[in-house]
mmCIF file of C-alpha atoms in Angstrom:
data_model
loop_
_atom_site.group_PDB
_atom_site.id
_atom_site.type_symbol
_atom_site.label_atom_id
_atom_site.label_comp_id
_atom_site.label_asym_id
_atom_site.label_seq_id
_atom_site.Cartn_x
_atom_site.Cartn_y
_atom_site.Cartn_z
ATOM 1 C CA UNK U 1 126.434 99.257 167.438
ATOM 2 C CA UNK U 2 125.751 95.917 165.891
ATOM 3 C CA UNK U 3 127.089 93.435 163.408
ATOM 4 C CA UNK U 4 126.248 93.589 159.701
ATOM 5 C CA UNK U 5 126.564 90.861 157.091
ATOM 6 C CA UNK U 6 126.335 92.108 153.525
ATOM 7 C CA UNK U 7 123.908 90.375 151.195
ATOM 8 C CA UNK U 8 124.996 87.040 149.763
ATOM 9 C CA UNK U 9 123.423 83.939 148.213
ATOM 10 C CA UNK U 10 124.277 80.223 148.212
ATOM 11 C CA UNK U 11 123.029 77.204 146.219
ATOM 12 C CA UNK U 12 121.815 75.633 149.494
ATOM 13 C CA UNK U 13 119.253 76.527 152.166
ATOM 14 C CA UNK U 14 120.322 78.059 155.487
ATOM 15 C CA UNK U 15 118.597 78.134 158.859
ATOM 16 C CA UNK U 16 119.460 80.769 161.453
ATOM 17 C CA UNK U 17 118.445 80.403 165.099
ATOM 18 C CA UNK U 18 118.794 83.610 167.130
ATOM 19 C CA UNK U 19 120.344 82.790 170.504
ATOM 20 C CA UNK U 20 120.357 86.299 171.972
ATOM 21 C CA UNK U 21 119.723 89.901 171.022
ATOM 22 C CA UNK U 22 117.775 91.109 168.027
ATOM 23 C CA UNK U 23 118.211 92.288 164.496
ATOM 24 C CA UNK U 24 116.854 92.336 160.996
ATOM 25 C CA UNK U 25 117.301 89.619 158.411
ATOM 26 C CA UNK U 26 116.732 90.592 154.794
ATOM 27 C CA UNK U 27 115.750 87.599 152.661
ATOM 28 C CA UNK U 28 114.943 88.007 148.960
ATOM 29 C CA UNK U 29 114.381 91.734 149.464
ATOM 30 C CA UNK U 30 111.998 91.394 152.450
ATOM 31 C CA UNK U 31 112.993 92.574 155.933
ATOM 32 C CA UNK U 32 112.198 90.379 158.931
ATOM 33 C CA UNK U 33 112.742 91.640 162.492
ATOM 34 C CA UNK U 34 113.891 88.814 164.709
ATOM 35 C CA UNK U 35 114.829 88.348 168.353
ATOM 36 C CA UNK U 36 116.070 85.689 170.753
ATOM 37 C CA UNK U 37 114.419 82.349 170.029
ATOM 38 C CA UNK U 38 113.538 83.355 166.466
ATOM 39 C CA UNK U 39 114.208 81.201 163.435
ATOM 40 C CA UNK U 40 114.884 82.442 159.913
ATOM 41 C CA UNK U 41 114.909 80.038 156.963
ATOM 42 C CA UNK U 42 116.702 81.162 153.808
ATOM 43 C CA UNK U 43 115.758 79.187 150.674
ATOM 44 C CA UNK U 44 118.461 78.052 148.230
ATOM 45 C CA UNK U 45 119.800 80.880 146.030
ATOM 46 C CA UNK U 46 117.914 83.589 147.993
ATOM 47 C CA UNK U 47 119.950 86.721 148.588
ATOM 48 C CA UNK U 48 120.119 87.426 152.314
ATOM 49 C CA UNK U 49 121.851 89.702 154.802
ATOM 50 C CA UNK U 50 121.824 90.420 158.528
ATOM 51 C CA UNK U 51 121.923 93.543 160.679
ATOM 52 C CA UNK U 52 122.240 92.616 164.366
ATOM 53 C CA UNK U 53 121.328 94.941 167.203
ATOM 54 C CA UNK U 54 119.571 97.651 165.188
ATOM 55 C CA UNK U 55 116.082 96.901 166.549
ATOM 56 C CA UNK U 56 117.190 97.364 170.167
ATOM 57 C CA UNK U 57 119.363 100.353 169.268
ATOM 58 C CA UNK U 58 116.471 102.076 167.495
ATOM 59 C CA UNK U 59 114.124 101.426 170.424
ATOM 60 C CA UNK U 60 116.720 102.686 172.924
ATOM 61 C CA UNK U 61 117.288 105.828 170.835
ATOM 62 C CA UNK U 62 113.538 106.494 170.618
ATOM 63 C CA UNK U 63 113.193 105.947 174.360
ATOM 64 C CA UNK U 64 116.061 108.370 175.016
ATOM 65 C CA UNK U 65 114.407 111.031 172.836
ATOM 66 C CA UNK U 66 111.048 110.549 174.564
ATOM 67 C CA UNK U 67 112.637 110.999 178.007
ATOM 68 C CA UNK U 68 114.627 114.012 176.805
ATOM 69 C CA UNK U 69 111.424 115.656 175.516
ATOM 70 C CA UNK U 70 109.585 114.879 178.752
ATOM 71 C CA UNK U 71 112.415 116.348 180.841
ATOM 72 C CA UNK U 72 112.769 119.390 178.592
ATOM 73 C CA UNK U 73 116.310 118.533 177.548
#
């Protein structure tokens, strides 16, 4: 399971650089999937939040279900 930062806003801009892993940034109501090497710029006063690890977890879960169906489990 991943990390989650609830939505917040600041009077200044923020820049996030993703070092490793993946997740979803929500900025001003729009979701942006992001992975290692990605950059997210949050404008001043924009509400933003982060969910880390959910992209990989969702893909792993889908992959597990596909293999289970193939194997008849």
